[in-house]
Structures are given as structure tokens and as C-alpha cells.
CSV table of C-alpha atoms in Angstrom, one decimal:
chain,number,residue,atom,x,y,z
H,12,LYS,CA,-1.5,-22.5,2.6
H,13,ALA,CA,0.3,-24.4,-0.5
H,14,GLY,CA,1.6,-22.6,-3.4
H,15,VAL,CA,1.0,-23.3,-6.9
H,16,THR,CA,3.4,-26.8,-7.7
H,17,GLN,CA,4.5,-27.2,-10.9
H,18,THR,CA,6.0,-30.3,-11.9
H,19,PRO,CA,8.6,-31.2,-13.5
H,20,ARG,CA,11.3,-28.6,-12.4
H,21,TYR,CA,13.4,-29.2,-15.2
H,22,LEU,CA,12.7,-31.4,-18.7
H,23,ILE,CA,15.0,-32.5,-21.7
H,24,LYS,CA,13.5,-33.3,-24.6
H,25,THR,CA,14.3,-34.2,-28.4
H,26,ARG,CA,13.1,-32.5,-31.1
H,27,GLY,CA,9.6,-33.9,-32.5
H,28,GLN,CA,9.0,-35.1,-29.0
H,29,GLN,CA,6.2,-33.5,-27.4
H,30,VAL,CA,5.9,-33.0,-23.5
H,31,THR,CA,3.0,-32.4,-20.8
H,32,LEU,CA,3.2,-30.0,-18.0
H,33,SER,CA,1.4,-29.9,-14.7
H,34,CYS,CA,0.3,-27.2,-12.3
H,35,SER,CA,-1.9,-27.3,-9.5
H,36,PRO,CA,-3.3,-24.3,-8.2
H,37,ILE,CA,-3.4,-23.1,-5.0
H,38,SER,CA,-6.6,-24.3,-3.1
H,39,GLY,CA,-9.7,-22.8,-4.2
H,40,HIS,CA,-8.1,-21.0,-6.7
H,41,ARG,CA,-10.5,-21.8,-10.4
H,42,SER,CA,-8.3,-19.6,-12.7
H,43,VAL,CA,-5.0,-20.9,-14.1
H,44,SER,CA,-2.9,-19.1,-16.6
H,45,TRP,CA,0.3,-20.4,-18.6
H,46,TYR,CA,2.9,-17.8,-19.7
H,47,GLN,CA,6.3,-18.8,-21.8
H,48,GLN,CA,9.1,-16.9,-20.4
H,49,THR,CA,12.2,-17.0,-23.3
H,50,PRO,CA,15.2,-14.3,-23.1
H,51,GLY,CA,14.4,-13.0,-26.5
H,52,GLN,CA,10.4,-12.7,-26.6
H,53,GLY,CA,9.7,-12.1,-22.6
H,54,LEU,CA,6.8,-13.5,-21.0
H,55,GLN,CA,4.1,-14.3,-23.2
H,56,PHE,CA,0.5,-15.3,-22.4
H,57,LEU,CA,-0.5,-19.0,-23.5
H,58,PHE,CA,-4.0,-19.5,-22.3
H,59,GLU,CA,-6.3,-19.1,-19.3
H,60,TYR,CA,-8.9,-21.9,-17.9
H,61,PHE,CA,-11.6,-21.5,-15.6
H,62,SER,CA,-14.0,-24.1,-14.6
H,63,GLU,CA,-12.4,-26.7,-16.9
H,64,THR,CA,-13.1,-24.1,-19.9
H,65,GLN,CA,-10.0,-22.3,-21.8
H,66,ARG,CA,-11.2,-18.6,-21.8
H,67,ASN,CA,-8.8,-17.0,-23.7
H,68,LYS,CA,-5.7,-17.9,-25.6
H,69,GLY,CA,-2.7,-16.4,-26.6
H,70,ASN,CA,-0.8,-16.1,-30.0
H,71,PHE,CA,0.7,-19.8,-30.2
H,72,PRO,CA,0.5,-22.6,-33.0
H,73,GLY,CA,-1.7,-25.5,-32.3
H,74,ARG,CA,1.1,-27.7,-30.9
H,75,PHE,CA,0.4,-25.8,-27.6
H,76,SER,CA,-2.7,-26.9,-25.9
H,77,GLY,CA,-4.0,-27.2,-22.6
H,78,ARG,CA,-6.9,-28.4,-20.3
H,79,GLN,CA,-8.2,-27.9,-16.6
H,80,PHE,CA,-9.7,-30.5,-14.6
H,81,SER,CA,-12.7,-30.4,-12.2
H,82,ASN,CA,-10.1,-29.9,-9.2
H,83,SER,CA,-8.7,-27.2,-11.3
H,84,ARG,CA,-5.8,-28.4,-11.5
H,85,SER,CA,-4.6,-27.9,-15.2
H,86,GLU,CA,-2.1,-29.5,-17.7
H,87,MET,CA,-0.4,-28.2,-20.7
H,88,ASN,CA,0.9,-30.1,-24.0
H,89,VAL,CA,3.4,-29.2,-26.6
H,90,SER,CA,3.7,-31.5,-29.8
H,91,THR,CA,6.0,-31.8,-32.2
H,92,LEU,CA,8.8,-30.0,-30.5
H,93,GLU,CA,10.9,-27.5,-31.7
H,94,LEU,CA,14.5,-25.9,-30.5
H,95,GLY,CA,12.4,-22.4,-30.2
H,96,ASP,CA,10.3,-24.2,-27.6
H,97,SER,CA,13.3,-24.3,-24.9
H,98,ALA,CA,11.9,-21.6,-22.4
H,99,LEU,CA,10.7,-21.6,-18.8
H,100,TYR,CA,7.1,-22.0,-18.9
H,101,LEU,CA,5.4,-20.6,-15.6
H,102,CYS,CA,1.9,-21.4,-14.5
H,103,ALA,CA,-0.1,-18.7,-12.3
H,104,SER,CA,-3.7,-19.0,-10.2
H,105,THR,CA,-6.0,-16.7,-8.8
H,106,PRO,CA,-9.6,-17.1,-7.3
H,107,SER,CA,-11.4,-15.9,-10.6
H,108,GLY,CA,-10.4,-14.4,-13.9
H,109,THR,CA,-11.9,-11.8,-15.8
H,110,GLY,CA,-12.3,-8.4,-14.1
H,111,HIS,CA,-10.6,-9.4,-10.7
H,112,ASN,CA,-8.6,-7.0,-9.0
H,113,TYR,CA,-6.2,-10.0,-7.7
H,114,GLY,CA,-3.0,-10.5,-8.1
H,115,TYR,CA,-1.6,-13.9,-9.3
H,116,THR,CA,0.3,-16.5,-8.0
H,117,PHE,CA,3.0,-18.0,-9.9
H,118,GLY,CA,4.6,-21.5,-9.7
H,119,SER,CA,8.5,-21.8,-9.7
H,120,GLY,CA,8.3,-22.6,-13.6
H,121,THR,CA,9.1,-25.8,-15.4
H,122,ARG,CA,12.5,-25.0,-17.5
H,123,LEU,CA,12.2,-27.1,-20.8
H,124,THR,CA,15.3,-27.5,-23.1
H,125,VAL,CA,14.6,-29.1,-26.9
H,126,VAL,CA,17.9,-30.6,-28.1
R,230,SER,CA,3.9,-9.3,-28.2
R,231,GLN,CA,4.9,-7.0,-25.2
R,232,GLN,CA,2.6,-4.5,-24.6
R,233,GLY,CA,4.4,-2.7,-22.2
R,234,GLU,CA,8.0,-0.8,-22.1
R,235,GLU,CA,10.0,-0.9,-19.2
R,236,ASP,CA,12.7,2.0,-18.2
R,237,PRO,CA,15.3,1.5,-17.5
R,238,GLN,CA,16.2,-1.7,-18.7
R,239,ALA,CA,18.9,-2.2,-16.0
R,240,LEU,CA,19.6,0.0,-12.8
R,241,SER,CA,22.7,-0.6,-10.3
R,242,ILE,CA,22.2,1.6,-7.1
R,243,GLN,CA,24.1,1.2,-3.7
R,244,GLU,CA,22.0,-0.3,-0.8
R,245,GLY,CA,19.8,2.5,0.9
R,246,GLU,CA,19.2,4.3,-2.0
R,247,ASN,CA,15.8,4.5,-3.7
R,248,ALA,CA,15.2,2.9,-7.2
R,249,THR,CA,12.6,3.8,-9.8
R,250,MET,CA,11.4,1.8,-12.4
R,251,ASN,CA,8.8,3.3,-15.0
R,252,CYS,CA,6.5,1.1,-17.5
R,253,SER,CA,4.2,2.3,-20.0
R,254,TYR,CA,1.3,0.2,-21.3
R,255,LYS,CA,-0.5,0.9,-24.8
R,256,THR,CA,-4.5,0.0,-24.0
R,257,SER,CA,-7.1,0.4,-21.5
R,258,ILE,CA,-6.3,-1.9,-18.1
R,259,ASN,CA,-8.6,-3.1,-15.2
R,260,ASN,CA,-5.7,-2.8,-13.2
R,261,LEU,CA,-1.6,-2.5,-12.9
R,262,GLN,CA,0.5,-5.1,-11.6
R,263,TRP,CA,4.3,-5.4,-10.5
R,264,TYR,CA,6.2,-8.7,-9.9
R,265,ARG,CA,9.9,-9.6,-9.1
R,266,GLN,CA,11.7,-12.5,-10.2
R,267,ASN,CA,14.9,-14.1,-9.2
R,268,SER,CA,17.5,-15.4,-11.1
R,269,GLY,CA,14.5,-17.1,-13.5
R,270,ARG,CA,12.5,-18.6,-11.0
R,271,GLY,CA,8.7,-18.1,-10.4
R,272,LEU,CA,7.1,-14.6,-10.3
R,273,VAL,CA,6.4,-12.8,-7.1
R,274,HIS,CA,3.5,-10.8,-6.7
R,275,LEU,CA,4.2,-7.5,-5.1
R,276,ILE,CA,1.4,-5.1,-5.7
R,277,LEU,CA,-1.5,-3.9,-7.9
R,278,ILE,CA,-3.0,-0.4,-8.5
R,279,ARG,CA,-6.6,-0.4,-10.2
R,280,SER,CA,-7.3,1.6,-12.5
R,281,ASN,CA,-8.9,4.3,-10.9
R,282,GLU,CA,-6.4,4.5,-8.5
R,283,ARG,CA,-3.7,6.9,-8.5
R,284,GLU,CA,-1.0,5.6,-5.9
R,285,LYS,CA,-0.5,2.6,-3.6
R,286,HIS,CA,2.0,2.1,-0.8
R,287,SER,CA,3.2,-1.4,0.3
R,288,GLY,CA,5.8,-1.4,3.0
R,289,ARG,CA,9.2,0.0,1.0
R,290,LEU,CA,6.9,0.0,-2.4
R,291,ARG,CA,5.0,3.0,-3.9
R,292,VAL,CA,3.5,2.6,-7.0
R,293,THR,CA,1.8,5.4,-9.1
R,294,LEU,CA,-0.6,5.0,-12.3
R,295,ASP,CA,-1.3,7.9,-15.0
R,296,THR,CA,-3.9,6.6,-17.0
R,297,SER,CA,-4.1,9.5,-19.1
R,298,LYS,CA,-0.4,9.0,-19.8
R,299,LYS,CA,-0.8,5.4,-19.8
R,300,SER,CA,2.2,4.9,-17.5
R,301,SER,CA,3.3,3.7,-13.9
R,302,SER,CA,6.5,3.6,-11.5
R,303,LEU,CA,7.5,1.7,-9.0
R,304,LEU,CA,9.6,2.8,-6.3
R,305,ILE,CA,11.5,1.0,-3.8
R,306,THR,CA,12.8,3.0,-1.0
R,307,ALA,CA,16.0,2.3,1.6
R,308,SER,CA,16.7,-0.6,-1.2
R,309,ARG,CA,18.8,-3.8,0.4
R,310,ALA,CA,21.1,-6.0,-1.6
R,311,ALA,CA,17.6,-8.6,-1.4
R,312,ASP,CA,16.0,-6.3,-3.7
R,313,THR,CA,18.4,-7.8,-6.4
R,314,ALA,CA,16.0,-9.2,-9.1
R,315,SER,CA,13.9,-8.3,-12.0
R,316,TYR,CA,11.1,-6.4,-11.9
R,317,PHE,CA,7.9,-6.4,-14.2
R,318,CYS,CA,5.0,-4.6,-14.8
R,319,ALA,CA,2.1,-6.4,-16.2
R,320,VAL,CA,-1.3,-4.8,-17.2
R,321,ASN,CA,-4.1,-6.7,-16.6
R,322,SER,CA,-7.0,-6.4,-19.2
R,323,GLY,CA,-9.5,-9.3,-18.9
R,324,SER,CA,-8.1,-12.8,-17.8
R,325,ARG,CA,-4.8,-12.1,-19.0
R,326,LEU,CA,-1.7,-10.5,-18.2
R,327,THR,CA,0.5,-8.8,-20.7
R,328,PHE,CA,4.4,-8.1,-19.1
R,329,GLY,CA,6.4,-5.4,-20.0
R,330,GLU,CA,10.2,-6.2,-20.9
R,331,GLY,CA,11.5,-5.9,-17.3
R,332,THR,CA,14.0,-3.8,-15.5
R,333,GLN,CA,16.7,-5.4,-13.9
R,334,LEU,CA,17.9,-3.9,-10.6
R,335,THR,CA,21.2,-4.6,-8.7
R,336,VAL,CA,21.9,-3.3,-5.3
R,337,ASN,CA,25.2,-3.1,-4.2
R,338,PRO,CA,26.3,-4.0,-0.5
């Protein structure tokens, strides 16, 4: 079956702009999580959605937001971009979420560069 | 902030040798998982060990978990050049993963 699909793969934006990233999970997976990876901070959890509801949120400013649609596809949005938002953004899906014992399937990521 | 600390940060070995990476964490966990990442691409799930398990095997991988010491280790046996990658441990507590800083493994042909 198809893996987790993230679009676009690469993105270059200017400071102050906003950006929307998309993630299509594996069919049947209802939980979608987002992670930010930077050389300085490593892999950090952004948020997790399950059945269109945000169940968990990491320690990021309100400029970072997301949503999940009824087909489990998810988007994340970053407004008023800063240079420090340059990162690899990874989406991951699992069948359920809390208390499960499944591995996460990650997409290939979106490489965002803010100039 | 990173919960896990991985040791070593970098490891260089010859093909055929074994590679051992260690991970420590701070809180209670549902399970602990290991992932591999090649050159800034997506993460690939390798193996999951539940909090009530002590050891698990998958092919050339062996994972141990010591919840009393809050630590885990990943052993890759008979390493290959294709195993060159970054390896991350991740603790699962609730609906999130908290990752370690990773170990960069280089396997020389």
C-alpha cells in the first residue's frame, strides 16, 4: 500500500510569508503527527491529530497550526515565517494514537527554507 | 527539548563488525522505538519494544530495554555499508514520540 505522502518536497519562502504543508497518511491510519527537524534542536514534536481533533501539541508558538480532514489528510500552516523556521518538516501516521504499540510511518518530509 | 540522550553521537566501523548504540530517557514510557534516517530524508521505523519487554530481535537487529535504568540499546550485527545512516531512539508516551539526538553510524566497506 502507498506510504505517507508529503507535498511539496521543497519550498523556499521569504520572511513574513505563510506556508501550508500537506500530508496524506497511509490508508486506514487515523492519527497524523507532525515533527520539525533542525540541526540545532533535532526532532521536535509539533502536534498530533486524530479523527479531526488535535489531541496533543508540542511547545511551539501559535504561528504553527494544523488541521485534519475527514479523510485523515492533514495540513500544517506556519504564519509570519522566521529564518529559524527553516527545517525539515516530517509527517507520520499510525493506525490509532494514545496507548498504542505501533510504529510510526513517516513521509519523506518537506524541506522548508526561509530567506 | 530532547528527552533521550544517545551514545555515541558518532560511530565508525568496518563492514562485518557489530554496532551498538545506547539511549537513555527520563520519563515513564508505553514503548521505545528505533528509527533510521538516511541523509535528511524521512525516518524509517526499525523496531519497537514494549515497556514490559526486555529484549527483542528483528533480523540483524537486537534491542534491549532496562526500565529500571531508563535505558535501551540497539545492536546491529554483521553491519553492511548500506547500514550507514543516523539512528534515533524515540520514547512513546501518549500520542507523541520524543526523540533522542541520534547516532551517526558510518560503515566502511
